[in-house]
Coordinates of C-alpha atoms and ligand atoms in Angstrom, one line a residue:
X1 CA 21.5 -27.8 -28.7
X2 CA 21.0 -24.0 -29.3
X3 CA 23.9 -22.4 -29.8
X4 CA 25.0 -20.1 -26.5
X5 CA 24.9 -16.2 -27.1
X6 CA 28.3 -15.9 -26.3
X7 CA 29.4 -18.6 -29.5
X8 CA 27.4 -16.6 -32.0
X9 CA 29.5 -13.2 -31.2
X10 CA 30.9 -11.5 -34.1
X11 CA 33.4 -8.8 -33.1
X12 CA 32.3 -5.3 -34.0
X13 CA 28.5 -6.2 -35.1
X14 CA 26.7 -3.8 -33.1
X15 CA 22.6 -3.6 -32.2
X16 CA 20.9 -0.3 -32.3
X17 CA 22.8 2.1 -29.9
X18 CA 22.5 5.8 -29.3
X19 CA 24.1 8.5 -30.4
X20 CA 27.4 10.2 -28.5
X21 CA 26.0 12.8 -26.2
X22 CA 28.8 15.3 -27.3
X23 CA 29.4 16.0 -23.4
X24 CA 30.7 13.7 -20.9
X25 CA 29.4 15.7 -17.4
X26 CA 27.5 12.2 -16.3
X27 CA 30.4 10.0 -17.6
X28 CA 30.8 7.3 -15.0
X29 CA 34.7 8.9 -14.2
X30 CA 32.9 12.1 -12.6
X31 CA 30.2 10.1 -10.7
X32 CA 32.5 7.0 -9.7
X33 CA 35.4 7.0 -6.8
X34 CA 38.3 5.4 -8.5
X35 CA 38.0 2.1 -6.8
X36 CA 34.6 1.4 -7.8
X37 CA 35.7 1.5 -11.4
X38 CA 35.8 -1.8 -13.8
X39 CA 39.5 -2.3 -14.8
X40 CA 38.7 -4.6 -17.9
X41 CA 36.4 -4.3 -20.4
X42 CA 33.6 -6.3 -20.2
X43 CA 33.2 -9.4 -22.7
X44 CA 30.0 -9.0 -23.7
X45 CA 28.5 -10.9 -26.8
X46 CA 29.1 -8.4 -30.3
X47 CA 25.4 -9.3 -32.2
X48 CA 22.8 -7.0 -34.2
X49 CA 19.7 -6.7 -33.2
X50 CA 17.7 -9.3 -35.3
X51 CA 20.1 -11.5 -34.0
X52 CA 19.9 -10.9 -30.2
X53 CA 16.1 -11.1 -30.9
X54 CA 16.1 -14.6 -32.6
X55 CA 18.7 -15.9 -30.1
X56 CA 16.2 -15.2 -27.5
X57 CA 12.8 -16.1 -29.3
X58 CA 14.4 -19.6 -29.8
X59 CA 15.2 -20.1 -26.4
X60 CA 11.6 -18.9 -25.1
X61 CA 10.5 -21.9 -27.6
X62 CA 12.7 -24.3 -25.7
X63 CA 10.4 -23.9 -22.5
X64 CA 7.7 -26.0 -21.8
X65 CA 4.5 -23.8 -20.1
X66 CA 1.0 -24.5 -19.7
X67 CA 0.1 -22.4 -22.3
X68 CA 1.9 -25.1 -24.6
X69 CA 0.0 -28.3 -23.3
X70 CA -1.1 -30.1 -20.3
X71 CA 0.7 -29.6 -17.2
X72 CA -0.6 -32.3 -14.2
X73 CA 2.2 -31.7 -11.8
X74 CA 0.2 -33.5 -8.9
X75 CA 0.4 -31.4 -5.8
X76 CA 1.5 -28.2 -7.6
X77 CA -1.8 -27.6 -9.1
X78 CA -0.3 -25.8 -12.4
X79 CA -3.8 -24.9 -13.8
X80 CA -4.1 -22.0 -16.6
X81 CA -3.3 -18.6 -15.6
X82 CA -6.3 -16.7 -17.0
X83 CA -4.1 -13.3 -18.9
X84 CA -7.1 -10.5 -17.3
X85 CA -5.0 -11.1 -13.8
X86 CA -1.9 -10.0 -15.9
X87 CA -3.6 -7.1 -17.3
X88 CA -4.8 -5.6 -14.1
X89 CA -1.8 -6.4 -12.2
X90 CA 0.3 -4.0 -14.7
X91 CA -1.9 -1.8 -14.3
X92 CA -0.5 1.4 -13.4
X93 CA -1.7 2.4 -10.7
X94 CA -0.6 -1.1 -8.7
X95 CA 2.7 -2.0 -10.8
X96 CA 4.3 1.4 -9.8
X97 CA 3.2 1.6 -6.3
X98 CA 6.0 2.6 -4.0
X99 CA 5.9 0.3 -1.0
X100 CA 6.9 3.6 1.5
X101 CA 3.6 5.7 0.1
X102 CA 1.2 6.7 2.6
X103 CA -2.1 5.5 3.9
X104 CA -3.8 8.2 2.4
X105 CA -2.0 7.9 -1.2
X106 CA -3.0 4.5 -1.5
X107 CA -6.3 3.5 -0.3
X108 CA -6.9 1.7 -3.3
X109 CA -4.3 -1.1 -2.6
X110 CA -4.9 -1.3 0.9
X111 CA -8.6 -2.0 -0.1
X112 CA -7.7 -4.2 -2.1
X113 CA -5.6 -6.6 0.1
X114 CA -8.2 -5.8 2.8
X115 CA -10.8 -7.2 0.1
X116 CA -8.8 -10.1 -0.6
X117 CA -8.2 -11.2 3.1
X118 CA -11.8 -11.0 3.9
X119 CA -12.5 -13.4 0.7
X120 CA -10.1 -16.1 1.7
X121 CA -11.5 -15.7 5.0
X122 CA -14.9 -16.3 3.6
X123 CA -13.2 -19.4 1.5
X124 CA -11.9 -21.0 4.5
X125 CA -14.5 -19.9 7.1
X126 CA -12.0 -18.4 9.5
X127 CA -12.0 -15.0 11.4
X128 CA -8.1 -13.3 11.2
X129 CA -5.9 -13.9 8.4
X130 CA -2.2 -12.7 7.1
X131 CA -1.7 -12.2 2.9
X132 CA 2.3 -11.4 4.4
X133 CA 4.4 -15.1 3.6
X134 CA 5.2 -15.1 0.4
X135 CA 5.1 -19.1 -0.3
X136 CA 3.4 -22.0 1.2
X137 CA 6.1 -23.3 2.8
X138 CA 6.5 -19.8 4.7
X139 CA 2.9 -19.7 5.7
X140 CA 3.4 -23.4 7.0
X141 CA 6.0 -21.4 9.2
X142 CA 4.2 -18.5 9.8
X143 CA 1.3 -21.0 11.1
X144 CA 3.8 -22.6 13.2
X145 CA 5.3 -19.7 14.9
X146 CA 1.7 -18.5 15.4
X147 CA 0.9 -22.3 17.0
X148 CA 4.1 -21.4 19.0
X149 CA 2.9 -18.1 20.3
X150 CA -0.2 -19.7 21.4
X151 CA 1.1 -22.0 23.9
X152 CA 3.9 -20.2 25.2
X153 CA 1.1 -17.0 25.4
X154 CA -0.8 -19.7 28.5
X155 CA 2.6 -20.7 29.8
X156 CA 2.4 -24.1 28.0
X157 CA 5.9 -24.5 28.1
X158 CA 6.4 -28.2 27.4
X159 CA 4.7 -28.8 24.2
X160 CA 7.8 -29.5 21.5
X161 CA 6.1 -31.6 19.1
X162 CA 4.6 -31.6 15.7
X163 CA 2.6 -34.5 14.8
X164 CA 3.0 -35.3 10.7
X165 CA 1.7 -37.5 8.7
X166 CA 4.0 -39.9 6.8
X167 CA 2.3 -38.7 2.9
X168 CA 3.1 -35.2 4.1
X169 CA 4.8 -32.6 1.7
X170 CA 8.8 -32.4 2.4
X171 CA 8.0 -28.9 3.6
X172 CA 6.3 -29.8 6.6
X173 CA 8.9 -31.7 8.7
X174 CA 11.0 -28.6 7.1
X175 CA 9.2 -25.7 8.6
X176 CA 8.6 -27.7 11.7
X177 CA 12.1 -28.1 12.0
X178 CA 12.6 -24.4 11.8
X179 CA 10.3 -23.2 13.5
X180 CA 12.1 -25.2 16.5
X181 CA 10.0 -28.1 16.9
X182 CA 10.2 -31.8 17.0
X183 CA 9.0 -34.2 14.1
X184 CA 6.6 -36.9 14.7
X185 CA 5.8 -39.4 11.6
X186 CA 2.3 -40.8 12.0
X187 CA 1.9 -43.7 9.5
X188 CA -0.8 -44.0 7.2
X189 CA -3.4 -46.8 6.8
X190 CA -3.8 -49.3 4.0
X191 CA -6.8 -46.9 2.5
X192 CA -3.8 -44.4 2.8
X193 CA -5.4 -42.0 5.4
X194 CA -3.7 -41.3 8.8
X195 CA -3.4 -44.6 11.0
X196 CA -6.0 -43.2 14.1
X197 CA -4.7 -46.2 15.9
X198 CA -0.8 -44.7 15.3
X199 CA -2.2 -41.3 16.2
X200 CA -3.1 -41.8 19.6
X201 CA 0.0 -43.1 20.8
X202 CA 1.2 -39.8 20.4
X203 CA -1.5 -37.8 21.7
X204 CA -0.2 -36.7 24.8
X205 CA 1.1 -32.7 27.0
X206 CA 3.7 -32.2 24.7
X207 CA 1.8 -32.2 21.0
X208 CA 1.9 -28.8 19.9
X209 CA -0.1 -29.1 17.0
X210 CA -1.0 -31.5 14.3
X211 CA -0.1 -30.5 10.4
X212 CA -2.6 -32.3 7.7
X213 CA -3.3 -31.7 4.0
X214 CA -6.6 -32.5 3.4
X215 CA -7.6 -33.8 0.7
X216 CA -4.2 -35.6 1.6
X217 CA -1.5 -35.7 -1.0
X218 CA -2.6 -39.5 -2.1
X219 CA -5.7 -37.3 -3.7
X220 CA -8.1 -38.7 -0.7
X221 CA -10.2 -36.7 1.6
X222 CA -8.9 -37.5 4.9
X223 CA -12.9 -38.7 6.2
X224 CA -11.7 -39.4 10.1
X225 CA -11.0 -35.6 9.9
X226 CA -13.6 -35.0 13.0
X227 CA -12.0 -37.1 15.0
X228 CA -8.4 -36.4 14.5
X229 CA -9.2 -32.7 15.4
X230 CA -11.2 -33.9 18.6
X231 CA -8.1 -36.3 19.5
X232 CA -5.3 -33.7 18.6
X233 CA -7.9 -30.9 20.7
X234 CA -8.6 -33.3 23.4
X235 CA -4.5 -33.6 24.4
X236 CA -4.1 -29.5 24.0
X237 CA -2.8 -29.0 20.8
X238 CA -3.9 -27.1 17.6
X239 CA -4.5 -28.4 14.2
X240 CA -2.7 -26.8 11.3
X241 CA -4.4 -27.6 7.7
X242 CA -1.7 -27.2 4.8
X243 CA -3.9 -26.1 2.2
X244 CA -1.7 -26.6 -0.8
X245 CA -5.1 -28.8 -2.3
X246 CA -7.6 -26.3 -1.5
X247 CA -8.4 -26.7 -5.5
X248 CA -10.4 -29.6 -4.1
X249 CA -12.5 -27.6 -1.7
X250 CA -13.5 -24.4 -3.0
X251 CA -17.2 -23.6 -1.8
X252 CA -17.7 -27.6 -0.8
X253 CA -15.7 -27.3 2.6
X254 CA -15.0 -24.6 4.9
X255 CA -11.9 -26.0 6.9
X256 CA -12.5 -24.2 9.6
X257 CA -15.3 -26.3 10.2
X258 CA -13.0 -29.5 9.7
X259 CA -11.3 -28.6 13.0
X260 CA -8.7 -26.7 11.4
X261 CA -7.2 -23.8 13.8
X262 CA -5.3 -22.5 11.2
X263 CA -4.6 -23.1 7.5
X264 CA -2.0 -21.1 4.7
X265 CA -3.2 -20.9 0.5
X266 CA -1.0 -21.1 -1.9
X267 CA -2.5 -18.6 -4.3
X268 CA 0.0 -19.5 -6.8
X269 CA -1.5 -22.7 -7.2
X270 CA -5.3 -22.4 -5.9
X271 CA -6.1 -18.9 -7.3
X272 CA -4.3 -19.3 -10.7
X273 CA -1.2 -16.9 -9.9
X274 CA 1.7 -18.4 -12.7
X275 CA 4.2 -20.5 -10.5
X276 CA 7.0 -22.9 -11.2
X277 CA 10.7 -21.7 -11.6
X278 CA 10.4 -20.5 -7.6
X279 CA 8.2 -17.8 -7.8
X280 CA 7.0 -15.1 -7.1
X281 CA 3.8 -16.6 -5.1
X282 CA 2.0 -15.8 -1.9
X283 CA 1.1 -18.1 0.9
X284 CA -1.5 -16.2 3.2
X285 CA -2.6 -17.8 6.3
X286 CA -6.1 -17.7 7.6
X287 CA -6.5 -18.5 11.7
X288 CA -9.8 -18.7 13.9
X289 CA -9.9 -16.7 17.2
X290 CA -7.1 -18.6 19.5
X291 CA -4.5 -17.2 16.8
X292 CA -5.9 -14.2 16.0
X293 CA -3.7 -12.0 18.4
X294 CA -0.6 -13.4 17.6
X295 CA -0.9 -12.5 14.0
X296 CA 2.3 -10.6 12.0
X297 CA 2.4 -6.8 11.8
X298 CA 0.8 -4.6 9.9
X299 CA -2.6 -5.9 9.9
X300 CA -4.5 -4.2 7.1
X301 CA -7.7 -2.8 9.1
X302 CA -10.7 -1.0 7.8
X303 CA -13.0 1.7 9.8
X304 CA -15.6 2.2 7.7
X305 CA -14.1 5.0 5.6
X306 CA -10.7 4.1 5.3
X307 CA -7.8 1.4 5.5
X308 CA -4.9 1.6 7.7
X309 CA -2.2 -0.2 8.8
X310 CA -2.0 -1.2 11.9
X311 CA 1.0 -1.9 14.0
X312 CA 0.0 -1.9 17.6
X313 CA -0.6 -5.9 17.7
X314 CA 1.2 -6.5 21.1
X315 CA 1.1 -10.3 21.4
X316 CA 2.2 -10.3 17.3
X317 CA 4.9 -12.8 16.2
X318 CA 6.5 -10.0 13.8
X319 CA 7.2 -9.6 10.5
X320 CA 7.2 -12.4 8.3
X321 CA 8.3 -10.3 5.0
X322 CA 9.5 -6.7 3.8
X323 CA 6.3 -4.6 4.1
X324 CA 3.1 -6.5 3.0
X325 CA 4.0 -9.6 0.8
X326 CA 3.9 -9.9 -2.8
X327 CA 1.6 -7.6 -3.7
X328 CA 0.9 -8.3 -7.3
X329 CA 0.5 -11.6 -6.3
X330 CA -2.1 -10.4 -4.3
X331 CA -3.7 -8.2 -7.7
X332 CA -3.8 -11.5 -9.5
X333 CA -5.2 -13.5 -6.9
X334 CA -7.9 -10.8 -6.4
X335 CA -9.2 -10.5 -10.2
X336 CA -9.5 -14.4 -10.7
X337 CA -12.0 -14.4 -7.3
X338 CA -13.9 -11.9 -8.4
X339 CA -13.8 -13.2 -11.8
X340 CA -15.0 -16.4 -11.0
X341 CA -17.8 -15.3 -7.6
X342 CA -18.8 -17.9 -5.0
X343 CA -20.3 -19.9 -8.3
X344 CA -17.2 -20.1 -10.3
X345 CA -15.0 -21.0 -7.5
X346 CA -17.6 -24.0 -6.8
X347 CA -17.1 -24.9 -10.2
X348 CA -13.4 -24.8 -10.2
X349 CA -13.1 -27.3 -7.9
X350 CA -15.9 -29.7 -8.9
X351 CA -14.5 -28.9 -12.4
X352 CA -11.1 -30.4 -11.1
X353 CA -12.2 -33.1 -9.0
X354 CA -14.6 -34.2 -12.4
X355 CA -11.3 -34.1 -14.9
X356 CA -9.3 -36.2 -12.5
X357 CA -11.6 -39.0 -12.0
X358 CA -12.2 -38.9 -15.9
X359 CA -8.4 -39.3 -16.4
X360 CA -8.4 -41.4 -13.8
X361 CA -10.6 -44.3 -15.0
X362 CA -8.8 -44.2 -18.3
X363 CA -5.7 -45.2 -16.8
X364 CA -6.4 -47.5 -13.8
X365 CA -6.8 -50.5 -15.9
X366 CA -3.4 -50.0 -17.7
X367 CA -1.5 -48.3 -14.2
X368 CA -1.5 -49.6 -10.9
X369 CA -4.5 -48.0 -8.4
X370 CA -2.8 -48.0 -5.1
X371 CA -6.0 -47.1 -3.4
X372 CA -9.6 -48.4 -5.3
X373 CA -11.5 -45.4 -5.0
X374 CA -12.7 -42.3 -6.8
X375 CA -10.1 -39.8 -5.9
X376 CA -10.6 -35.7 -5.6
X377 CA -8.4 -33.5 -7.6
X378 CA -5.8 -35.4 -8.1
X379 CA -4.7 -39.6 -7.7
X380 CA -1.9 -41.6 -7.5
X381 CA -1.4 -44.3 -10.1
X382 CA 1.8 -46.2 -10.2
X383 CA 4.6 -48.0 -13.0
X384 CA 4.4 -51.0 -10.7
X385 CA 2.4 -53.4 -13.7
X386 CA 5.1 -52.1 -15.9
X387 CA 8.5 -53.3 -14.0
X388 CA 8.4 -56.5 -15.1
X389 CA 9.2 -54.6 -18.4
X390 CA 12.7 -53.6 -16.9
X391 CA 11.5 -50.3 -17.0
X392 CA 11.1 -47.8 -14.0
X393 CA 8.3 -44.9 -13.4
X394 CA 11.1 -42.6 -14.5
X395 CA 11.4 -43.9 -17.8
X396 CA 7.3 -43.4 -18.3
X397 CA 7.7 -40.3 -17.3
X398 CA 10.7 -39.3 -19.4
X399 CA 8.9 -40.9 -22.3
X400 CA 5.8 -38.8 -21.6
X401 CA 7.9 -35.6 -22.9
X402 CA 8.2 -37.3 -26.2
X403 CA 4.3 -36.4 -26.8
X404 CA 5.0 -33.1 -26.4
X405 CA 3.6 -32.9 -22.6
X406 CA 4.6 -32.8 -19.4
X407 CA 5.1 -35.1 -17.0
X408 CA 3.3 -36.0 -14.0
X409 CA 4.9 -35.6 -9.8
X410 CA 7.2 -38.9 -9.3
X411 CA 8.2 -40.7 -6.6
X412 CA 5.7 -38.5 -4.6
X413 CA 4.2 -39.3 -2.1
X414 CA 7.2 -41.3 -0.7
X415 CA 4.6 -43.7 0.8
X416 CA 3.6 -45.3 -2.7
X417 CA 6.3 -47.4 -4.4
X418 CA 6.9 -46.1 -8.1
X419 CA 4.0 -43.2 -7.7
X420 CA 2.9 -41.3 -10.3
X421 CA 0.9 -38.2 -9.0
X422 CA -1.5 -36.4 -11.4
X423 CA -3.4 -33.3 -11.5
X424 CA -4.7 -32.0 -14.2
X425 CA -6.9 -29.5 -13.2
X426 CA -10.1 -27.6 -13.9
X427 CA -8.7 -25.9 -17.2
X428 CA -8.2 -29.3 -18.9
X429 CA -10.9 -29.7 -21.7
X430 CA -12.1 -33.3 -22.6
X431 CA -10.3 -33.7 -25.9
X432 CA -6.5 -33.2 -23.8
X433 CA -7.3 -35.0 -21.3
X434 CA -7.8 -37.9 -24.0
X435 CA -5.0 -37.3 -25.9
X436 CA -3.2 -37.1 -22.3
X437 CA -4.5 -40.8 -21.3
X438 CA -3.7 -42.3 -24.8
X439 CA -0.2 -41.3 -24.3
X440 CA -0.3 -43.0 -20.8
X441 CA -1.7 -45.9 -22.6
X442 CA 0.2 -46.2 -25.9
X443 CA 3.2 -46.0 -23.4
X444 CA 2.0 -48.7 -21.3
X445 CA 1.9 -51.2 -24.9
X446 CA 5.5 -49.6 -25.4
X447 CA 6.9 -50.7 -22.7
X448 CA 5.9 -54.6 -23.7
X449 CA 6.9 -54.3 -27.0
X450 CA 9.6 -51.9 -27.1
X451 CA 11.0 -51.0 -23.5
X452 CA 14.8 -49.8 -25.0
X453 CA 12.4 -46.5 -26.7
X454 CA 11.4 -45.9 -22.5
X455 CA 14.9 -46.9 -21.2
X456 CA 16.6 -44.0 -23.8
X457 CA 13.5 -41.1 -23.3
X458 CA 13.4 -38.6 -24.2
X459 CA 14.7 -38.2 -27.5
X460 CA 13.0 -35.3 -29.0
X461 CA 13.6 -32.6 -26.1
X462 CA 16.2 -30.0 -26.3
X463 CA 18.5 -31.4 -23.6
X464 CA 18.2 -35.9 -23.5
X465 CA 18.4 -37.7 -20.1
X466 CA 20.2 -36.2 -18.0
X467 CA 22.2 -37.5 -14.8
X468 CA 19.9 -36.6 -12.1
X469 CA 22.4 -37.4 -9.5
X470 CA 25.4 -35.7 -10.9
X471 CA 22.9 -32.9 -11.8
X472 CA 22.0 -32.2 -8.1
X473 CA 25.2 -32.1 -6.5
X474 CA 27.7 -31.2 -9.3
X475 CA 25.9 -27.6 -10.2
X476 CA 27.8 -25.5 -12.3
X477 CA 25.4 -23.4 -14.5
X478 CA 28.1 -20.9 -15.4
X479 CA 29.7 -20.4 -18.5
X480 CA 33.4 -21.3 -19.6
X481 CA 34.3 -20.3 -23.6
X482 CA 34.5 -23.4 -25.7
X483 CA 33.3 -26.0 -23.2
X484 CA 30.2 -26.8 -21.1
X485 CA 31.1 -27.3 -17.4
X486 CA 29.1 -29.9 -14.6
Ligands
PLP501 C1 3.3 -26.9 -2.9 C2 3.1 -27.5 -1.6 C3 3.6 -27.0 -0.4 C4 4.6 -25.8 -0.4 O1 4.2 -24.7 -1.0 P1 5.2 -23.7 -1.7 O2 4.3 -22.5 -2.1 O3 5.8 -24.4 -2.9 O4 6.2 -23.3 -0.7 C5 3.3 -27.6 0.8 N1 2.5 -28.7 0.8 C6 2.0 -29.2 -0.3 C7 1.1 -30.4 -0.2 C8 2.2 -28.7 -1.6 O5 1.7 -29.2 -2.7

């Protein structure tokens, strides 16, 4: 491993510093009360500068990113961020912007979230819509506390239940949960789309609302969608859409017209936004009419000459974030729509859904298919035909970093046995998603011939297997001189 900064420290080798100022009037003694002054001195590294640069190059060169190879993280969609949404968002006249600046001194970013709401609107085909949580999973309960509003707003008191299907993202029971409601598991069929028949036991005066992904996270287009929305309707509640695989449905489906009431994007995954290492992303939520008023303060409003935010919501469920969200998120987001138009975005997702049933039919003779069908953005293919090996979906996987790529989502969803779930996304050309399934498929041979090279994966990464369990609840990332803790 890479030697830390701290063990290449050289006392007195120094890095370019400044001169003495040959006063002291702003030395910290004048400015600092005594008890708010460090007692020790502190033990920083001693390095020059080319040194502090290497150190840091090589460990930017550990990383793996998209921009190295593939990255089909199923669910996550991890597609290319295009680097025109990092120009304009550092722009500036956006990266300076002091969140406490006036209407009037800032038109141009108010336009531009205004702008940006009305295009996801237009995306989704719904009327109201909040850029303000700043994940998916915070729009899930931004949507929930809306859903909430809602039926406590017509004195629908009784209605503590959120109906989830058992595929469902780990976030969903989550936000339900803390948003105050009760979990309901509806199973899934064999085809691995929600059991109608387990549905309507449930369909009764104290549903609250009914939370799908769709296409679902088995990489299937959930096609009873009609009638779930009637059935959930019929019984009172609302239907939320978790629209974490909106890269499926990009100028195909409007989910409004699915029977969606309300839906949140994660634009760090849909609308190219760089994601992974927890953020910063943005998790809007779009709602038809029912929600509209219960919306989160300020709503960004437009009266023909200028854009204002507007407070006086009286039915509004809050705030859901310090002033508007993440705003560059937002600049990001913006340029890759407008970028792409009503064509492009069409494209992205028939782009995606194209590149995963390509991958897909490469593998599904070597991998397990748990469902026999052409899949939408992403599919499920499982390490089931290779257990008789002795080796485990983990130890594809680990052996997949060995090629120099990353690994697909495992053991998600929790309702396939050994699931592999891959997305590889619009921004894959041909020739990598070859090379991608030849690794998949040389590591299928491998695992005949040589399992022990799976079982002891990876072995040309940085940091070798490590122990997942003891990694997750022993966590000591800090540093102690001479010995690596945890
Ligand atoms: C990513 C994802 C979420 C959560 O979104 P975050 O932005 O990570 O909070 C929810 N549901 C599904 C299906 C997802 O893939």
């Amino acid at each position: 491993m890479e030697k830390l900064i701290f063990e290449k420290s050289v006392k007195g080798r120094r890095a370019y510093s400044l001169p003495a100022l040959g006063f002291d009037s702003f030395s910290s003694e004048n400015l600092l009360p005594e008890r708010f002054r460090r007692r020790r001195e502190l033990n920083l590294p001693e390095l020059s500068e080319v040194e502090v640069a290497r150190h840091f190059v090589k460990l930017s060169k550990l990383n793996y990113c998209i921009e190295d190879n593939v990255y089909p993280l199923g669910s996550c969609t991890m597609k290319y961020n295009p680097k025109v949404n990092e120009k304009v968002a550092t722009l500036d006249g956006f990266a300076t912007l002091h969140p406490h600046i006036d209407e009037d001194s800032c038109q141009g970013a108010l336009q531009l979230m205004y702008e940006l709401g009305e295009s996801l609107k237009k995306i989704t085909g719904f009327t109201g819509v909040t850029l303000q949580p700043a994940s998916g999973s915070q729009g899930e309960l931004t949507g929930l506390l809306l859903i909430r509003a809602y039926h406590l707003d017509r004195g629908d008191t009784k209605r503590n239940k959120i109906l989830i299907p058992d595929s469902a993202h780990g976030t969903n029971p989550a936000s339900s949960a803390i948003a105050g409601f009760q979990v309901i598991t509806i199973k899934s069929d064999e085809d691995g789309r929600v059991s109608i028949e387990d549905l309507k036991k449930y369909c009764d005066e104290t549903v609250a609302g009914f939370m799908l992904t769709n296409p679902n996270t088995v990489g299937l287009f959930e096609k009873n969608i009609l009638e779930i929305s009637r059935l959930i309707h019929d019984c009172g509640g609302l239907m939320y859409m978790d629209g974490a695989n909106l890269n499926a449905l990009l100028g195909i489906v409007y989910p409004a017209e699915m029977g969606f009431d309300c839906m949140h994007i994660n634009l760090h995954k849909t609308f190219s936004t760089p994601h992974g290492g927890g953020g910063p992303g943005a998790g809007p939520v779009c709602v038809n009419d029912k929600l509209e008023p219960y919306l989160p303060v300020p709503q960004i409003t437009f009266d023909g000459q200028k854009y204002h935010l507007n407070y006086d919501v009286p039915k509004t469920i809050g705030k859901l974030h310090s002033f508007f969200g993440n705003f560059l998120v937002f600049v990001r987001a913006y340029t890759y729509i407008l970028m792409n138009g009503t064509e492009g975005l069409k494209k992205v997702s028939k782009g995606a859904i194209i590149n995963a049933n390509y991958l897909l039919s490469k593998l599904k003779d070597v991998y397990r298919q748990p469902y026999n069908e052409h899949c939408m953005h992403e599919f499920v293919i499982t390490g089931e035909n290779q257990k008789k090996f002795g080796v485990t979906t983990k130890d594809i996987a680990k052996r997949i970093l060995d090629f120099g790529f990353y690994a697909p989502t495992i053991y998600f969803p929790l309702i396939v046995h050994e699931a592999m779930l891959v997305e590889p996304t619009e921004t894959e050309a041909k020739e990598r998603l070859d090379e991608y399934a030849n690794v998949f498929l040389q590591i299928a041979k491998e695992a005949e011939t040589n399992p022990e090279i799976l079982l002891t994966a990876p072995h040309t990464t940085p940091v070798r297997r490590v122990d997942d369990a003891r990694a997750a609840r022993i966590v000591n990332v800090n540093y102690f001189k001479g010995e690596t803790k945890g």
